PDB file of C-alpha atoms and ligand atoms in Angstrom:
ATOM      1  CA  UNK N 273       8.476   1.197 -23.301  1.00 44.00           C
ATOM      2  CA  UNK N 274       6.186  -1.110 -20.804  1.00 48.00           C
ATOM      3  CA  UNK N 275       7.407  -4.014 -19.923  1.00 51.00           C
ATOM      4  CA  UNK N 276       5.362  -6.818 -21.790  1.00 61.00           C
ATOM      5  CA  UNK N 277       2.646  -8.618 -19.637  1.00 65.00           C
ATOM      6  CA  UNK N 278       0.724 -11.873 -20.259  1.00 61.00           C
ATOM      7  CA  UNK N 279      -2.430 -11.250 -18.249  1.00 63.00           C
ATOM      8  CA  UNK N 280      -5.524 -10.057 -19.835  1.00 67.00           C
ATOM      9  CA  UNK N 281      -8.071  -7.955 -18.545  1.00 62.00           C
ATOM     10  CA  UNK N 282     -11.003  -9.250 -16.568  1.00 59.00           C
ATOM     11  CA  UNK N 283     -14.034  -8.954 -17.972  1.00 84.00           C
ATOM     12  CA  UNK N 284     -16.210 -11.271 -15.877  1.00 92.00           C
ATOM     13  CA  UNK N 285     -19.839 -10.064 -14.642  1.00 94.00           C
ATOM     14  CA  UNK N 286     -18.184  -9.786 -10.837  1.00 94.00           C
ATOM     15  CA  UNK N 287     -15.276  -7.970 -12.507  1.00 92.00           C
ATOM     16  CA  UNK N 288     -17.631  -5.329 -14.248  1.00 94.00           C
ATOM     17  CA  UNK N 289     -19.884  -5.124 -11.118  1.00 96.00           C
ATOM     18  CA  UNK N 290     -16.508  -4.250  -9.041  1.00 95.00           C
ATOM     19  CA  UNK N 291     -15.663  -1.639 -11.776  1.00 96.00           C
ATOM     20  CA  UNK N 292     -18.704   0.191 -11.499  1.00 98.00           C
ATOM     21  CA  UNK N 293     -18.922  -0.116  -7.672  1.00 98.00           C
ATOM     22  CA  UNK N 294     -15.501   1.460  -7.908  1.00 98.00           C
ATOM     23  CA  UNK N 295     -16.670   4.372 -10.233  1.00 98.00           C
ATOM     24  CA  UNK N 296     -19.776   5.154  -8.158  1.00 98.00           C
ATOM     25  CA  UNK N 297     -17.735   5.211  -5.107  1.00 98.00           C
ATOM     26  CA  UNK N 298     -15.535   7.940  -6.705  1.00 98.00           C
ATOM     27  CA  UNK N 299     -18.683   9.995  -7.820  1.00 98.00           C
ATOM     28  CA  UNK N 300     -20.259   9.732  -4.501  1.00 98.00           C
ATOM     29  CA  UNK N 301     -17.123  10.812  -2.478  1.00 98.00           C
ATOM     30  CA  UNK N 302     -16.752  13.699  -4.914  1.00 98.00           C
ATOM     31  CA  UNK N 303     -20.196  14.975  -4.747  1.00 98.00           C
ATOM     32  CA  UNK N 304     -20.180  14.804  -0.912  1.00 98.00           C
ATOM     33  CA  UNK N 305     -16.600  16.719  -1.119  1.00 98.00           C
ATOM     34  CA  UNK N 306     -17.934  19.252  -3.317  1.00 98.00           C
ATOM     35  CA  UNK N 307     -20.845  19.606  -0.861  1.00 98.00           C
ATOM     36  CA  UNK N 308     -18.452  19.868   2.041  1.00 98.00           C
ATOM     37  CA  UNK N 309     -16.326  22.452   0.048  1.00 98.00           C
ATOM     38  CA  UNK N 310     -19.304  24.734  -0.221  1.00 98.00           C
ATOM     39  CA  UNK N 311     -19.946  24.410   3.124  1.00 98.00           C
ATOM     40  CA  UNK N 312     -16.536  25.758   3.943  1.00 98.00           C
ATOM     41  CA  UNK N 313     -15.811  22.516   5.861  1.00 98.00           C
ATOM     42  CA  UNK N 314     -12.820  21.913   3.578  1.00 98.00           C
ATOM     43  CA  UNK N 315      -9.970  24.257   3.431  1.00 95.00           C
ATOM     44  CA  UNK N 316      -7.370  25.167   0.659  1.00 94.00           C
ATOM     45  CA  UNK N 317      -8.076  23.433  -2.805  1.00 95.00           C
ATOM     46  CA  UNK N 318     -10.671  20.888  -3.756  1.00 97.00           C
ATOM     47  CA  UNK N 319     -10.529  19.793  -7.355  1.00 98.00           C
ATOM     48  CA  UNK N 320     -13.310  17.018  -8.345  1.00 98.00           C
ATOM     49  CA  UNK N 321     -12.886  14.393 -10.360  1.00 98.00           C
ATOM     50  CA  UNK N 322     -16.346  13.825 -11.622  1.00 98.00           C
ATOM     51  CA  UNK N 323     -16.613  12.576 -15.282  1.00 98.00           C
ATOM     52  CA  UNK N 324     -13.201  11.041 -15.194  1.00 98.00           C
ATOM     53  CA  UNK N 325     -13.962   8.045 -13.072  1.00 98.00           C
ATOM     54  CA  UNK N 326     -13.669   5.485 -15.758  1.00 98.00           C
ATOM     55  CA  UNK N 327     -10.130   6.547 -16.545  1.00 98.00           C
ATOM     56  CA  UNK N 328      -8.544   5.429 -13.224  1.00 98.00           C
ATOM     57  CA  UNK N 329     -10.575   2.775 -12.817  1.00 98.00           C
ATOM     58  CA  UNK N 330     -10.072   1.128 -16.135  1.00 96.00           C
ATOM     59  CA  UNK N 331      -6.147   1.312 -15.650  1.00 97.00           C
ATOM     60  CA  UNK N 332      -6.093   0.384 -12.258  1.00 97.00           C
ATOM     61  CA  UNK N 333      -7.816  -2.845 -13.473  1.00 94.00           C
ATOM     62  CA  UNK N 334      -4.823  -3.291 -15.973  1.00 93.00           C
ATOM     63  CA  UNK N 335      -2.374  -2.722 -13.018  1.00 96.00           C
ATOM     64  CA  UNK N 336      -0.798  -5.289 -11.089  1.00 96.00           C
ATOM     65  CA  UNK N 337       0.446  -5.467  -7.518  1.00 96.00           C
ATOM     66  CA  UNK N 338       3.505  -3.246  -6.491  1.00 97.00           C
ATOM     67  CA  UNK N 339       2.742  -0.934  -9.424  1.00 98.00           C
ATOM     68  CA  UNK N 340       2.999   2.576  -8.937  1.00 98.00           C
ATOM     69  CA  UNK N 341       0.946   5.817  -9.571  1.00 98.00           C
ATOM     70  CA  UNK N 342       1.356   9.395  -9.176  1.00 98.00           C
ATOM     71  CA  UNK N 343      -0.835  12.124 -10.502  1.00 98.00           C
ATOM     72  CA  UNK N 344      -1.771  15.667 -10.414  1.00 98.00           C
ATOM     73  CA  UNK N 345      -3.946  17.758  -7.911  1.00 98.00           C
ATOM     74  CA  UNK N 346      -6.953  16.312  -9.185  1.00 98.00           C
ATOM     75  CA  UNK N 347      -6.158  12.865  -7.402  1.00 98.00           C
ATOM     76  CA  UNK N 348      -9.133  11.988  -4.883  1.00 98.00           C
ATOM     77  CA  UNK N 349     -10.178   9.362  -7.696  1.00 98.00           C
ATOM     78  CA  UNK N 350      -6.736   8.099  -7.853  1.00 98.00           C
ATOM     79  CA  UNK N 351      -6.486   7.474  -4.640  1.00 98.00           C
ATOM     80  CA  UNK N 352     -10.128   5.626  -4.108  1.00 98.00           C
ATOM     81  CA  UNK N 353      -8.949   3.477  -7.121  1.00 98.00           C
ATOM     82  CA  UNK N 354      -5.705   2.155  -5.743  1.00 98.00           C
ATOM     83  CA  UNK N 355      -7.423   1.183  -2.630  1.00 98.00           C
ATOM     84  CA  UNK N 356      -7.036   4.146  -0.123  1.00 98.00           C
ATOM     85  CA  UNK N 357      -9.421   4.332   2.279  1.00 98.00           C
ATOM     86  CA  UNK N 358     -12.149   6.926   1.522  1.00 98.00           C
ATOM     87  CA  UNK N 359     -12.199   7.730   5.496  1.00 98.00           C
ATOM     88  CA  UNK N 360      -8.529   8.662   5.413  1.00 98.00           C
ATOM     89  CA  UNK N 361      -8.814  10.935   2.271  1.00 98.00           C
ATOM     90  CA  UNK N 362     -11.958  12.527   3.610  1.00 98.00           C
ATOM     91  CA  UNK N 363     -10.085  12.867   6.797  1.00 98.00           C
ATOM     92  CA  UNK N 364      -7.555  14.863   5.012  1.00 98.00           C
ATOM     93  CA  UNK N 365      -9.677  17.069   3.185  1.00 98.00           C
ATOM     94  CA  UNK N 366     -11.322  18.160   6.417  1.00 98.00           C
ATOM     95  CA  UNK N 367      -7.888  18.751   7.928  1.00 98.00           C
ATOM     96  CA  UNK N 368      -7.906  15.690  10.488  1.00 98.00           C
ATOM     97  CA  UNK N 369      -4.960  13.987  12.241  1.00 98.00           C
ATOM     98  CA  UNK N 370      -6.476  10.791  10.952  1.00 97.00           C
ATOM     99  CA  UNK N 371      -6.308  12.054   7.247  1.00 98.00           C
ATOM    100  CA  UNK N 372      -3.379  10.328   4.912  1.00 98.00           C
ATOM    101  CA  UNK N 373      -0.860  13.337   5.396  1.00 97.00           C
ATOM    102  CA  UNK N 374      -2.330  14.044   9.064  1.00 97.00           C
ATOM    103  CA  UNK N 375      -4.486  16.947   8.243  1.00 97.00           C
ATOM    104  CA  UNK N 376      -1.455  19.183   7.098  1.00 96.00           C
ATOM    105  CA  UNK N 377      -1.449  18.195   3.072  1.00 96.00           C
ATOM    106  CA  UNK N 378      -5.363  18.734   2.007  1.00 97.00           C
ATOM    107  CA  UNK N 379      -6.644  17.714  -1.172  1.00 98.00           C
ATOM    108  CA  UNK N 380      -3.736  17.924  -3.260  1.00 97.00           C
ATOM    109  CA  UNK N 381      -1.011  16.209  -1.097  1.00 97.00           C
ATOM    110  CA  UNK N 382      -1.711  12.735   0.101  1.00 97.00           C
ATOM    111  CA  UNK N 383       0.602   9.821  -0.059  1.00 97.00           C
ATOM    112  CA  UNK N 384       0.483   6.189   0.577  1.00 98.00           C
ATOM    113  CA  UNK N 385       3.640   4.107   0.469  1.00 96.00           C
ATOM    114  CA  UNK N 386       1.701   0.726   1.297  1.00 97.00           C
ATOM    115  CA  UNK N 387      -0.593   1.485  -1.899  1.00 98.00           C
ATOM    116  CA  UNK N 388       2.162   2.833  -4.079  1.00 98.00           C
ATOM    117  CA  UNK N 389       0.413   6.213  -4.019  1.00 98.00           C
ATOM    118  CA  UNK N 390       3.157   9.161  -4.797  1.00 98.00           C
ATOM    119  CA  UNK N 391       0.686  12.075  -4.878  1.00 96.00           C
ATOM    120  CA  UNK N 392      -1.024  14.321  -5.474  1.00 95.00           C
ATOM    121  CA  UNK N 393       0.976  17.387  -6.854  1.00 97.00           C
ATOM    122  CA  UNK N 394       0.045  20.921  -7.191  1.00 97.00           C
ATOM    123  CA  UNK N 395       2.766  22.000  -9.868  1.00 97.00           C
ATOM    124  CA  UNK N 396       1.288  21.252 -13.142  1.00 98.00           C
ATOM    125  CA  UNK N 397       3.229  18.658 -15.127  1.00 98.00           C
ATOM    126  CA  UNK N 398       5.912  18.020 -12.164  1.00 97.00           C
ATOM    127  CA  UNK N 399       4.315  14.739 -11.302  1.00 98.00           C
ATOM    128  CA  UNK N 400       5.424  13.466 -14.717  1.00 98.00           C
ATOM    129  CA  UNK N 401       9.254  13.318 -14.105  1.00 98.00           C
ATOM    130  CA  UNK N 402       8.509  12.028 -10.784  1.00 98.00           C
ATOM    131  CA  UNK N 403       6.576   9.141 -12.319  1.00 98.00           C
ATOM    132  CA  UNK N 404       9.664   8.500 -14.532  1.00 98.00           C
ATOM    133  CA  UNK N 405      12.029   8.504 -11.859  1.00 98.00           C
ATOM    134  CA  UNK N 406       9.925   6.103  -9.748  1.00 98.00           C
ATOM    135  CA  UNK N 407       9.947   4.124 -13.195  1.00 98.00           C
ATOM    136  CA  UNK N 408      13.545   4.305 -13.458  1.00 98.00           C
ATOM    137  CA  UNK N 409      13.985   2.840  -9.774  1.00 98.00           C
ATOM    138  CA  UNK N 410      11.993  -0.221 -10.792  1.00 98.00           C
ATOM    139  CA  UNK N 411      13.851  -0.507 -13.923  1.00 98.00           C
ATOM    140  CA  UNK N 412      17.297  -0.425 -11.579  1.00 98.00           C
ATOM    141  CA  UNK N 413      16.000  -2.999  -9.453  1.00 98.00           C
ATOM    142  CA  UNK N 414      14.467  -5.162 -12.105  1.00 98.00           C
ATOM    143  CA  UNK N 415      11.204  -6.175 -10.593  1.00 98.00           C
ATOM    144  CA  UNK N 416       8.944  -5.781 -13.249  1.00 97.00           C
ATOM    145  CA  UNK N 417       6.971  -3.006 -11.636  1.00 98.00           C
ATOM    146  CA  UNK N 418       5.293  -0.315 -13.899  1.00 98.00           C
ATOM    147  CA  UNK N 419       4.580   3.187 -13.005  1.00 98.00           C
ATOM    148  CA  UNK N 420       1.340   5.126 -14.066  1.00 98.00           C
ATOM    149  CA  UNK N 421       2.049   8.808 -14.435  1.00 98.00           C
ATOM    150  CA  UNK N 422      -1.100  10.830 -15.120  1.00 98.00           C
ATOM    151  CA  UNK N 423      -1.332  14.476 -16.216  1.00 98.00           C
ATOM    152  CA  UNK N 424      -4.005  16.754 -17.599  1.00 98.00           C
ATOM    153  CA  UNK N 425      -4.073  18.031 -21.351  1.00 98.00           C
ATOM    154  CA  UNK N 426      -3.444  21.616 -19.704  1.00 97.00           C
ATOM    155  CA  UNK N 427      -0.182  20.176 -18.521  1.00 97.00           C
ATOM    156  CA  UNK N 428       0.549  18.241 -22.112  1.00 95.00           C
ATOM    157  CA  UNK N 429       2.702  21.563 -23.303  1.00 94.00           C
ATOM    158  CA  UNK N 430       5.071  21.902 -20.021  1.00 96.00           C
ATOM    159  CA  UNK N 431       8.746  21.230 -20.930  1.00 97.00           C
ATOM    160  CA  UNK N 432       9.651  18.955 -18.141  1.00 98.00           C
ATOM    161  CA  UNK N 433       6.974  16.668 -19.899  1.00 98.00           C
ATOM    162  CA  UNK N 434       8.591  16.488 -23.206  1.00 97.00           C
ATOM    163  CA  UNK N 435      12.010  16.140 -21.395  1.00 98.00           C
ATOM    164  CA  UNK N 436      10.418  13.364 -19.639  1.00 98.00           C
ATOM    165  CA  UNK N 437       9.426  11.631 -22.625  1.00 98.00           C
ATOM    166  CA  UNK N 438      12.557  11.773 -24.120  1.00 98.00           C
ATOM    167  CA  UNK N 439      14.342  10.306 -21.313  1.00 98.00           C
ATOM    168  CA  UNK N 440      11.763   7.548 -20.946  1.00 98.00           C
ATOM    169  CA  UNK N 441      12.208   6.629 -24.323  1.00 98.00           C
ATOM    170  CA  UNK N 442      15.878   6.734 -24.263  1.00 98.00           C
ATOM    171  CA  UNK N 443      15.997   4.527 -21.017  1.00 98.00           C
ATOM    172  CA  UNK N 444      13.218   2.349 -22.079  1.00 98.00           C
ATOM    173  CA  UNK N 445      11.481   2.958 -18.791  1.00 98.00           C
ATOM    174  CA  UNK N 446       8.647   0.853 -17.509  1.00 98.00           C
ATOM    175  CA  UNK N 447       6.080   4.264 -17.187  1.00 98.00           C
ATOM    176  CA  UNK N 448       2.475   4.664 -18.980  1.00 98.00           C
ATOM    177  CA  UNK N 449       1.825   8.354 -19.460  1.00 98.00           C
ATOM    178  CA  UNK N 450      -1.779   9.103 -19.096  1.00 98.00           C
ATOM    179  CA  UNK N 451      -3.210  12.023 -20.445  1.00 98.00           C
ATOM    180  CA  UNK N 452      -6.476  12.811 -18.881  1.00 98.00           C
ATOM    181  CA  UNK N 453      -8.130  15.348 -21.715  1.00 97.00           C
ATOM    182  CA  UNK N 454     -11.182  16.669 -19.817  1.00 97.00           C
ATOM    183  CA  UNK N 455     -10.886  19.858 -22.492  1.00 96.00           C
ATOM    184  CA  UNK N 456     -10.284  22.173 -19.429  1.00 95.00           C
ATOM    185  CA  UNK N 457      -7.482  23.542 -17.414  1.00 95.00           C
ATOM    186  CA  UNK N 458      -8.593  23.552 -13.796  1.00 87.00           C
ATOM    187  CA  UNK N 459     -11.599  25.561 -14.446  1.00 81.00           C
TER     188      UNK N 459
HETATM  189  C1  TPP D1463       3.645  24.744 -13.081  1.00 89.14           C
HETATM  190  C2  TPP D1463       2.462  25.615 -13.120  1.00 89.14           C
HETATM  191  N1  TPP D1463       1.928  26.434 -13.820  1.00 89.14           N
HETATM  192  C3  TPP D1463       0.807  27.045 -13.859  1.00 89.14           C
HETATM  193  C4  TPP D1463      -0.062  26.791 -12.532  1.00 89.14           C
HETATM  194  C5  TPP D1463      -1.586  26.961 -12.369  1.00 89.14           C
HETATM  195  N2  TPP D1463      -2.620  26.083 -12.856  1.00 89.14           N
HETATM  196  C6  TPP D1463      -2.932  25.294 -11.772  1.00 89.14           C
HETATM  197  S1  TPP D1463      -4.051  24.117 -12.583  1.00 89.14           S
HETATM  198  C7  TPP D1463      -3.756  24.603 -14.215  1.00 89.14           C
HETATM  199  C8  TPP D1463      -4.275  24.076 -15.455  1.00 89.14           C
HETATM  200  C9  TPP D1463      -4.096  22.403 -15.358  1.00 89.14           C
HETATM  201  O1  TPP D1463      -4.965  21.714 -16.611  1.00 89.14           O
HETATM  202  P1  TPP D1463      -4.736  20.408 -16.615  1.00 89.14           P
HETATM  203  O2  TPP D1463      -3.488  19.761 -16.773  1.00 89.14           O
HETATM  204  O3  TPP D1463      -5.507  20.015 -18.086  1.00 89.14           O
HETATM  205  O4  TPP D1463      -5.388  19.623 -15.225  1.00 89.14           O
HETATM  206  P2  TPP D1463      -6.950  19.393 -15.030  1.00 89.14           P
HETATM  207  O5  TPP D1463      -7.426  20.795 -14.198  1.00 89.14           O
HETATM  208  O6  TPP D1463      -7.899  19.687 -16.436  1.00 89.14           O
HETATM  209  O7  TPP D1463      -7.210  18.245 -14.559  1.00 89.14           O
HETATM  210  C10 TPP D1463      -2.876  25.671 -14.255  1.00 89.14           C
HETATM  211  C11 TPP D1463      -2.300  26.342 -15.507  1.00 89.14           C
HETATM  212  C12 TPP D1463       0.362  25.338 -11.803  1.00 89.14           C
HETATM  213  N3  TPP D1463      -0.189  25.066 -10.642  1.00 89.14           N
HETATM  214  N4  TPP D1463       1.610  25.184 -11.995  1.00 89.14           N
HETATM  215 MG1   MG D1464      -7.392  19.452 -18.112  1.00 89.14          MG
END
């Protein structure tokens, strides 16, 4: 289903150090977000990615320029890992105009066209068909790009997920479906 790529994972010492820094950035960011949420400085929802850092950092290591990603509401780590600014994400969490959605979207609703990050979705499983749509566009354009569509174990029984698998297989779409099995469903 995924377009064949010739590049191999980089495993030099520098690369490993970089991956470690990325994971640590996510962990520290989330610890701070949790603290601010507890203090009432973050409005709305705030789902942390603590414990799952290696999933997105590992997959981003395999991504190439122009590849797309879309995920659920547990999205802070994905944004940091694809190169979005920690300041911009934190500004959004705290409802400031400098945030990625000008402070109107909050934790679950941030986007970056520049970094090919397509959200941030609160409806469980809804990002999966969106991911297939992004991949359909890339296939149509023939640009060789791949979409990473992340979803949780709690979303894995949603009907639209299976409909998407079916269409992705039929149309041979360049999409990687990633189930992040944290063994809980939101809480
Ligand atoms: C369509 C829909 N049904 C129910 C909910 C309520 N809900 C919010 S999170 C969640 C559980 C999702 O679990 P999972 O996909 O494993 O994500 P995790 O929180 O573990 O990252 C549910 C049922 C929702 N947001 N959308
Ligand atoms: Mg889960």
